[in-house]
Structure formats: C-alpha cells, structure tokens
Short mmCIF file of C-alpha atoms in Angstrom, two decimals:
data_model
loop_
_atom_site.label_atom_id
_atom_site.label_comp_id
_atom_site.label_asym_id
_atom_site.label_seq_id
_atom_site.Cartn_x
_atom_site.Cartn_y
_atom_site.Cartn_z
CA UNK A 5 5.91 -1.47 11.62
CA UNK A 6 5.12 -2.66 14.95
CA UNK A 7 6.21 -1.34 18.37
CA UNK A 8 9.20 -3.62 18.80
CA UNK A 9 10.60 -2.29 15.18
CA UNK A 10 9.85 1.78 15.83
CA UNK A 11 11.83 0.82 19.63
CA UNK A 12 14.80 -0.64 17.76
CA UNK A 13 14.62 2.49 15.48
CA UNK A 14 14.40 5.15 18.24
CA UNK A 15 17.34 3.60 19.90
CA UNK A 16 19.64 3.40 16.72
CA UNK A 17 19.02 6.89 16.07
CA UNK A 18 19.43 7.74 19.91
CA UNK A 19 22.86 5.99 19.80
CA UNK A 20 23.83 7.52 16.74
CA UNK A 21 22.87 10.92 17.79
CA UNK A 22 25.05 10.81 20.91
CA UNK A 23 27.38 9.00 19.71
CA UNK A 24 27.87 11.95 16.98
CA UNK A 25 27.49 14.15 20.14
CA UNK A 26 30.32 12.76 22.39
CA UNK A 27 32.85 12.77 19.10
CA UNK A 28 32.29 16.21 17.89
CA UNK A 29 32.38 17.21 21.67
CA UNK A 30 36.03 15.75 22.21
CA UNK A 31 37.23 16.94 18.77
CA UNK A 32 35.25 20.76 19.53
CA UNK A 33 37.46 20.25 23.25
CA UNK A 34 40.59 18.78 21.55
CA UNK A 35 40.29 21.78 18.68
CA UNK A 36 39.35 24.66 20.37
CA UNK A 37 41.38 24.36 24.56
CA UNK A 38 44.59 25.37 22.46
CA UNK A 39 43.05 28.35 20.88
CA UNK A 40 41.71 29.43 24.04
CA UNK A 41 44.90 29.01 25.89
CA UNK A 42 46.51 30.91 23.10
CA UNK A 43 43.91 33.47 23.83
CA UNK A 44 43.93 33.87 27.75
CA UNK A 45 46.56 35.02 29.99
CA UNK A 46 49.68 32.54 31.38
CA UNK A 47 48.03 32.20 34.56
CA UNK A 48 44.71 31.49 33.50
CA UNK A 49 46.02 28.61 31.37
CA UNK A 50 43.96 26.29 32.80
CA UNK A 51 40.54 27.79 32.17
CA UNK A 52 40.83 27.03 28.60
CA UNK A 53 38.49 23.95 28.56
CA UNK A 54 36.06 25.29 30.00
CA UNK A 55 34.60 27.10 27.28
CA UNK A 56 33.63 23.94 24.68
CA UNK A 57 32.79 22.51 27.71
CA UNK A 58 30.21 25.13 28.56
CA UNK A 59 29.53 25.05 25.00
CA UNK A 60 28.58 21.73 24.88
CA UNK A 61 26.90 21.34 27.43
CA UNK A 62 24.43 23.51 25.36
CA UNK A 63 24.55 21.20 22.51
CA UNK A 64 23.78 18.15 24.80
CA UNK A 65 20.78 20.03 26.73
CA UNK A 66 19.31 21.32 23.63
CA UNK A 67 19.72 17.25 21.90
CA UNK A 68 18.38 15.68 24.81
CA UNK A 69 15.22 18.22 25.25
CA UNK A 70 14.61 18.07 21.75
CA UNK A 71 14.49 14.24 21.72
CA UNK A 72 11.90 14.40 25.02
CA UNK A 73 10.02 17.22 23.67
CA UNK A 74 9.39 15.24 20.38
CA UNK A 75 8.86 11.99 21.95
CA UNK A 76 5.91 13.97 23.51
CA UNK A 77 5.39 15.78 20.39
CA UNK A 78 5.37 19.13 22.09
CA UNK A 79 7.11 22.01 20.84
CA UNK A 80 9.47 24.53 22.78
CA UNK A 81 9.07 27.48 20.47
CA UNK A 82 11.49 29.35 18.99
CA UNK A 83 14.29 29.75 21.73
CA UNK A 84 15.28 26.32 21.27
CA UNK A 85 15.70 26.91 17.89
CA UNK A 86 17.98 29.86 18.56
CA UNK A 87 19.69 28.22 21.32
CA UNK A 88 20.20 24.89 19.09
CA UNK A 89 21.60 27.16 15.96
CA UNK A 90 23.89 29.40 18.41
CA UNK A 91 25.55 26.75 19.82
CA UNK A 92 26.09 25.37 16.57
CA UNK A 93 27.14 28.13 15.16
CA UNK A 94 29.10 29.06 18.23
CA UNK A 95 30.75 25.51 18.01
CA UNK A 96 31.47 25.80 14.04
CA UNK A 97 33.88 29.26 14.57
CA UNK A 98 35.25 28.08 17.19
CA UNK A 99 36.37 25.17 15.68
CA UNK A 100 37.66 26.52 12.56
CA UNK A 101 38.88 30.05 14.30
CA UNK A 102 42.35 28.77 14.82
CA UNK A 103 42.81 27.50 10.93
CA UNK A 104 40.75 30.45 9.62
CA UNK A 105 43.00 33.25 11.35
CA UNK A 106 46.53 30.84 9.93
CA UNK A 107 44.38 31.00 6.41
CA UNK A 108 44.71 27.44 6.29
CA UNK A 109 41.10 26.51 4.28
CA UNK A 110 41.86 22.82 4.34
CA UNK A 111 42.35 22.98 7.91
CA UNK A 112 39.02 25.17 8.08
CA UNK A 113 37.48 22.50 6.26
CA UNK A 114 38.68 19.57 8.18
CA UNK A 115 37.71 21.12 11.32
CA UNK A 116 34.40 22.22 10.21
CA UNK A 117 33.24 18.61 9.69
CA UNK A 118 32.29 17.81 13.08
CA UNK A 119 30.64 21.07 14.11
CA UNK A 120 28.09 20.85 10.97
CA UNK A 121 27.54 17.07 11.50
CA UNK A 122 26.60 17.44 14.51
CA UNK A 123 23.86 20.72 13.23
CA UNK A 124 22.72 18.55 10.94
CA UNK A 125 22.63 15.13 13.25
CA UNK A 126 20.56 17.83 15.45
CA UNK A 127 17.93 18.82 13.28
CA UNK A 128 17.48 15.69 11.74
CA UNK A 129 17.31 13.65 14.93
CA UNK A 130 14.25 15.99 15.58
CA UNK A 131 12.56 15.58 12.54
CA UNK A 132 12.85 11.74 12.78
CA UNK A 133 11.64 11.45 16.23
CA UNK A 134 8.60 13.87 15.39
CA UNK A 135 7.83 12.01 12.38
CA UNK A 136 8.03 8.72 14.44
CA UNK A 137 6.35 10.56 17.43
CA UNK A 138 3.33 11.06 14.40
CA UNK A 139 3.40 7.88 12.81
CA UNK A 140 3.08 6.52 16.13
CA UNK A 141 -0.31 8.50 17.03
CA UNK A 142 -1.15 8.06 13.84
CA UNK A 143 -1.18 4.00 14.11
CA UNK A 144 -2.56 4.15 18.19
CA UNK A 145 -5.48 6.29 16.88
CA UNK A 146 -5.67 3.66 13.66
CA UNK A 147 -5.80 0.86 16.17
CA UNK A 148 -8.59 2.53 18.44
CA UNK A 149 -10.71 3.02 15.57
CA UNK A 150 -10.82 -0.09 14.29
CA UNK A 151 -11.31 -1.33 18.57
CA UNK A 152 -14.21 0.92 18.61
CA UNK A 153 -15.78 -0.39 14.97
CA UNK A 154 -15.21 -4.08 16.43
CA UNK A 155 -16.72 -3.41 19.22
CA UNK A 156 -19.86 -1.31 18.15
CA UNK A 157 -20.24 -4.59 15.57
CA UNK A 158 -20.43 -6.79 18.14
CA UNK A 159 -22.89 -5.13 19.94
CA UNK A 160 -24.93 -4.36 17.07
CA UNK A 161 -24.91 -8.14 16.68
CA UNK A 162 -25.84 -8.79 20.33
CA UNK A 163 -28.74 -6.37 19.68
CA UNK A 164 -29.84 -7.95 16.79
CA UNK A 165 -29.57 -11.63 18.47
CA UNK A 166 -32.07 -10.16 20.62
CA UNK A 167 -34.53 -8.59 18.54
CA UNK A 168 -34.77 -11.91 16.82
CA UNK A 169 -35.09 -14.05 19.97
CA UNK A 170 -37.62 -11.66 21.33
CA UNK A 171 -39.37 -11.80 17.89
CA UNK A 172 -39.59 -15.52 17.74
CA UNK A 173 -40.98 -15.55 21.40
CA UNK A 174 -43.62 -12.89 20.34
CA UNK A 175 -44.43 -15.03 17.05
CA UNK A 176 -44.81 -18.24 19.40
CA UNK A 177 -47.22 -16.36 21.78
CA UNK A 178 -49.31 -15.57 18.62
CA UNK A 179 -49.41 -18.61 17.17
CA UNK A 180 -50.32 -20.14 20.44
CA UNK A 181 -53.10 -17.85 21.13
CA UNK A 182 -55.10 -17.87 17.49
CA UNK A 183 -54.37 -21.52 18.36
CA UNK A 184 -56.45 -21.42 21.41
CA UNK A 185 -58.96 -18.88 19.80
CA UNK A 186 -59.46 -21.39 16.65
CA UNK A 187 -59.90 -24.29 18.88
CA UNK A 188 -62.58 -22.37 20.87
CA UNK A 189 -64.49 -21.56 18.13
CA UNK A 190 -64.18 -25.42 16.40
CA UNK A 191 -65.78 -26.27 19.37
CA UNK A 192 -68.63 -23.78 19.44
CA UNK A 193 -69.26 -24.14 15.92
CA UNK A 194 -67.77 -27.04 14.99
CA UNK A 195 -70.46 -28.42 12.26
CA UNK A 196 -69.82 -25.14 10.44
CA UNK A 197 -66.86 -24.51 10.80
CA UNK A 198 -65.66 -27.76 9.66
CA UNK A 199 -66.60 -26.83 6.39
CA UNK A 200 -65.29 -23.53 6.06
CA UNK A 201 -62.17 -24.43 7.90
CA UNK A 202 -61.72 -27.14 4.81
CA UNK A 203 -63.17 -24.58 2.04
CA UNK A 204 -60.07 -22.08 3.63
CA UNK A 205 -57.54 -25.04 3.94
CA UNK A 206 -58.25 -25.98 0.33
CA UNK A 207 -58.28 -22.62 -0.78
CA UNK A 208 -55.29 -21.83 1.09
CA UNK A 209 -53.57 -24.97 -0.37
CA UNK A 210 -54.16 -24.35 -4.05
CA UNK A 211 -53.23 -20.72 -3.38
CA UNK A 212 -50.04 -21.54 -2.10
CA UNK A 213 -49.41 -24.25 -4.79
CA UNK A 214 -50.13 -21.40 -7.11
CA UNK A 215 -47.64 -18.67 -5.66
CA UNK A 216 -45.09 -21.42 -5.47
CA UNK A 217 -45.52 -22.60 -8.99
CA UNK A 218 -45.57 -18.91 -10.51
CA UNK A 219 -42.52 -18.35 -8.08
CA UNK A 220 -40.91 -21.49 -9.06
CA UNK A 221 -41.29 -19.94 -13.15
CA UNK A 222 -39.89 -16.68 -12.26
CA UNK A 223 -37.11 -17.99 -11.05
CA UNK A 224 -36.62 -20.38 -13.84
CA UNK A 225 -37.24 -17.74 -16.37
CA UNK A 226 -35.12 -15.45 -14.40
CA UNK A 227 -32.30 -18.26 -14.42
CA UNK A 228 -32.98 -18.41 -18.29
CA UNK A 229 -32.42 -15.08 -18.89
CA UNK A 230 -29.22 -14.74 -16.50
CA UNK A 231 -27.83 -17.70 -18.26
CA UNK A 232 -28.63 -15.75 -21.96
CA UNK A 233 -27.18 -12.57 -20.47
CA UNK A 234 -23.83 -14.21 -19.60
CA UNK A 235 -23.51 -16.46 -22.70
CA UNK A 236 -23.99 -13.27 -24.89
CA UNK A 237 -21.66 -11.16 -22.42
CA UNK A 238 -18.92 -14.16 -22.93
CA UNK A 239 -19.75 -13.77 -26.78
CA UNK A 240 -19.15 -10.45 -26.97
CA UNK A 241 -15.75 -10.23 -24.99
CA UNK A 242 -14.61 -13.21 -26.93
CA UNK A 243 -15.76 -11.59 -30.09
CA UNK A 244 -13.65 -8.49 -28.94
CA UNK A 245 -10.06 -10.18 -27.62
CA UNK A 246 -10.40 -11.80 -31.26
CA UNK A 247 -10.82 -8.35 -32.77
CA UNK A 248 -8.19 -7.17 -30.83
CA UNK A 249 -5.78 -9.94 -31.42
CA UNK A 250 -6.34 -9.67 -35.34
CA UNK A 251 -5.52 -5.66 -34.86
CA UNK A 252 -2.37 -6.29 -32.79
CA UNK A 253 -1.46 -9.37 -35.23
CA UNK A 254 -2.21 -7.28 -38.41
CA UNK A 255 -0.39 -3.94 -36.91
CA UNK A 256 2.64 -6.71 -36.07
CA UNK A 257 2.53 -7.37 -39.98
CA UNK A 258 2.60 -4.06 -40.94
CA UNK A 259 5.06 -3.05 -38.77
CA UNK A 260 7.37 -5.97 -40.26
CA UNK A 261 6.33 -5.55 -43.42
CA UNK A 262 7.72 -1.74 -43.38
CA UNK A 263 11.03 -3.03 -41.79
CA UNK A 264 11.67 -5.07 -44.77
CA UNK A 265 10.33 -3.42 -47.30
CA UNK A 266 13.97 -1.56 -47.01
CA UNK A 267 15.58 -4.24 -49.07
CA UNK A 268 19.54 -5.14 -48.97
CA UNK A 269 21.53 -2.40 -47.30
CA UNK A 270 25.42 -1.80 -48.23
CA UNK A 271 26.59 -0.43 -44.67
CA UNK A 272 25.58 -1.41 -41.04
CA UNK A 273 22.20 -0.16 -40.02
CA UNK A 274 22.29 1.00 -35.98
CA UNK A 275 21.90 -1.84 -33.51
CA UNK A 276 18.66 -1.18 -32.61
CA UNK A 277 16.73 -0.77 -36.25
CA UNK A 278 19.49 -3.70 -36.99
CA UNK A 279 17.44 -5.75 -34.00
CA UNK A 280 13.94 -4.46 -35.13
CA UNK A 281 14.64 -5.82 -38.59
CA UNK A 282 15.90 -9.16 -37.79
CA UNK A 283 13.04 -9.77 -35.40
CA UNK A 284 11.00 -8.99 -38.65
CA UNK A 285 13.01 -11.31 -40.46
CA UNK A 286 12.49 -14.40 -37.94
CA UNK A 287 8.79 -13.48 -37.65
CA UNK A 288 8.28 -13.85 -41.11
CA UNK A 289 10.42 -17.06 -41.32
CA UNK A 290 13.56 -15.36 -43.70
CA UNK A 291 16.45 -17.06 -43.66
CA UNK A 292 19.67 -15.88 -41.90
CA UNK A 293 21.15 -14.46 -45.00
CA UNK A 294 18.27 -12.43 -46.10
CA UNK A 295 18.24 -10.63 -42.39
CA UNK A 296 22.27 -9.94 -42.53
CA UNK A 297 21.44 -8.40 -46.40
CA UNK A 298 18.87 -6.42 -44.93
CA UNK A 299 20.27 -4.85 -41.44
CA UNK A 300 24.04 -4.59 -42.76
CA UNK A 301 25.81 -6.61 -39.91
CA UNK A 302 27.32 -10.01 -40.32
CA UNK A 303 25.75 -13.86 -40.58
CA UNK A 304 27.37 -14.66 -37.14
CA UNK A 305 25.63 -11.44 -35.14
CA UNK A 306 22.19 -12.53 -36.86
CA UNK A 307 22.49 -16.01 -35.87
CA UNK A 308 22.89 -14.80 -32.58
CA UNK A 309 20.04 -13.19 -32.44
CA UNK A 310 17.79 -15.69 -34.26
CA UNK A 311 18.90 -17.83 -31.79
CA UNK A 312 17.66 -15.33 -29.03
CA UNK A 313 14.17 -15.59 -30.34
CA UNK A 314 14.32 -18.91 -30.73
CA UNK A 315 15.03 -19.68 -27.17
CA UNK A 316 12.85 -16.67 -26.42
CA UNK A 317 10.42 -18.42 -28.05
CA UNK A 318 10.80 -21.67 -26.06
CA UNK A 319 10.71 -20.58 -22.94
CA UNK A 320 7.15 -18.90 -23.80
CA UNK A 321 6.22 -21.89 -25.24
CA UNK A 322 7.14 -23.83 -22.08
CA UNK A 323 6.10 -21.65 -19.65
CA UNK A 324 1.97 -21.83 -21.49
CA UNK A 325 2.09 -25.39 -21.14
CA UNK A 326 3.19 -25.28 -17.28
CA UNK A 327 0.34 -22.71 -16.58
#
C-alpha cells in the first residue's frame, strides 16, 4: 500500500472510532442521567448528567491518547490500560444498572451493546493503528534500504568508471614510452635490430596465430560437447515424460479396467462410483447402454454425462489448438 491508501485507512478507522464514541456517549448519557436522578436527592436533580459526562470524558481522553501514542508508536504503560478498562467497565454497569436492579436481562442486554462496542472499538482501534504505525516503519526503513543500496551502486560504479579511465591513461603512457624506448634503440642499432625485431615479429605472429587457432578449437570442441550435452539432456527428459505418460496412461487403464470389471449391476450404484464408471465406460468407447447396465442409473442420466465428456473433451481439444 502506498501512503495515500494507509491515510484513507487511518481516517476511516478514525471516523469510525469516534463516531462509535459520540453514539455510545449519548446512549451511556441518555441511559444512565435517569438512573442518577433516581439516585440523587430532589434538589440535586440537575447534577445527574454530569456523571457519564465525566465518564466519558475518560473514554474520549483515553481514545484520543491512545490513537497519538500509537501513531508515534510509544507506549503509556499500564495506567492507560487500567484507566481505558475502568471506564469501560465503569460505563458497562452503569448502563445496564437500571435494567439489572428491574431484572430485566433483555434490557441488560440491549443496553450493554454500546458500552462493550465501544471496549472493543477501543482496543481494536489501538491495535490497528500500532500495526499500521509498524507496517509503516517497516516500509520507510524498506525504502531507505533499498536508497542506500542504489546509492552505494552508483558510486561503486563511479569508482569503477574511474579505475578504468585511470587504467587506460596509465596503459597509454606505457605504450607511449616503450614506444619511444624501441624507437631509440632502432636507431642506435638499427642494422641489428632490424633483424631481431622481424625474427620477434614473426615469432610473435605465428605464436599468436597458434594461441588463436588452439583457442579457436577449444571453443569449437567446447561448443561440440555443449551441443552433445543438451541433445542427450533433451533425450533423456523426453525419454522420461514418455515413461511417465505410458505409467499415467497404463495406471488410467487399470483403473478403468477395475471399474468395469464389476459387470451389470441390478440397483443404483452411488453417484460418484456411478460417475467413475461411466467415465470408464466413455474412455474405453462402450456404448450408452453398457454404462447404464453397469452403474445402475438410467440411459437418459448416462447420456448426460457422456455428453459432459464429450464437450469436456472439445473444449480441450480446442483450447490445444489455440495455444
């Protein structure tokens, strides 16, 4: 995935996490003002929201750290884990208090819904955005990696340019020089030297003529014997697939062969030794009425079925010649 994909899928799972958040909020306020109010005095009536409020307000603190901590993939230690389970836990019996004290279970179970969603939307949401938070590093250190290989290649390339160049400049010097020194010495000695110089040409020539002829056979002969190597390599695997195919053909005949070696049957055989055998009986080329004797079931269902194979057979057919 690439950055623009793991943005969209942080933000759907941000959404969905406070969107889960600012539901199970209004239902945990909606649910749990009247029990409070049935719990405080007259005149302190209008306290009553006050604690889901306060109570949520834990449950959005502890979301929204948790999604920033991950992002940075740090980790708060274990209060936030308490704090995130109590004020789940506070926000779960609370919410079900009023139908659990009536003994109402389906309205304990109604009214538990939200308050576990949103434990569950809680943890998960973490786990997601530490598993993106490590996929993440994962790819950005992945990506540096290959940078640095890429990089180190290209200057091992640049280095080697230069070797060369300063190589070839080295070799040119040379050459120039025993250039200069062979000249000097033509010139000193050149009645001598004349001769030698051709004796050494000569000499040089033939030996050169020589290497390159002997070189020119070993690579014939090495040619020759490649060439042997892969003709006897292609006789041997062709030499096997036929061995192969005459196994898998002969096992195929066997295998029929015991499938109809049955003979007639007075009852229907079960659908699938009832296939087995009339895919026997096409192989071998019986006609319809010999397969129905021999699986039990009527001339119309074998038809059927030879006709299967037939088109089965078709279509393979068709589809070798289009390859």
């Amino acid at each position: 995935m690439n950055s623009v994909q793991i943005r969209s899928a942080e933000r759907a799972l941000s959404v969905g996490t406070w969107l889960i958040v600012a539901g199970a909020m209004l239902y945990s306020i909606l649910t749990v003002t009247p029990l409070a109010a049935a719990h405080t005095p007259d005149e302190w009536d209008w306290t009553a929201p006050i604690l889901p409020l306060v109570v949520d307000a834990a449950v959005v603190i502890v979301v929204r750290l948790d999604a920033v901590l991950a992002r940075l993939g740090g980790n708060g230690g274990r209060w936030p884990v308490v704090l995130r389970w109590m004020t789940g836990c506070m926000t779960l019996a609370l919410n079900v208090a009023d139908s659990a004290l009536r003994k109402d279970l389906v309205g304990v179970a109604v009214h538990a819904v939200a308050p576990l969603l949103l434990i569950v939307t809680a943890e998960t949401g973490l786990a997601y955005r530490r598993a993106i938070t490590a996929a993440q590093d994962a790819h950005e250190a992945r990506r540096k990696a290959e940078q640095s290989e890429r990089e180190q290649a290209a200057e091992a390339r640049r280095l080697a340019a230069e070797k060369r160049a300063r190589e070839e400049r080295e070799h040119a010097a040379t050459l120039a020089r025993e250039q200069r020194e062979h000249e000097a010495r033509l010139a000193r000695e050149q009645t001598e030297r004349e001769e030698v110089a051709r004796r050494a040409e000569r000499a040089e020539r033939e030996e050169r003529e020589r290497a390159e002829r002997e070189a020119g056979e070993r690579r014939e002969r090495e040619r020759e014997q490649q060439q042997r190597e892969r003709e006897q390599l292609e006789r041997q695997a062709a030499q096997r697939r036929q061995e192969e195919q005459r196994q898998h053909e002969e096992a195929a005949r066997r295998e029929r062969a015991a499938l109809l070696a049955g003979g007639p049957v007075n009852e229907k055989l079960p659908e699938d030794r009832a296939r087995a055998i009339v895919h026997a009986a096409f192989a071998e080329g019986l006609p319809v009425r010999a397969a129905a004797e021999l699986c039990g079931w009527s001339i119309g269902w074998v038809s059927t079925r030879y006709q299967e194979h037939r088109d089965t057979v078709a279509g393979r057919t068709l589809e070798g010649a289009t390859s």
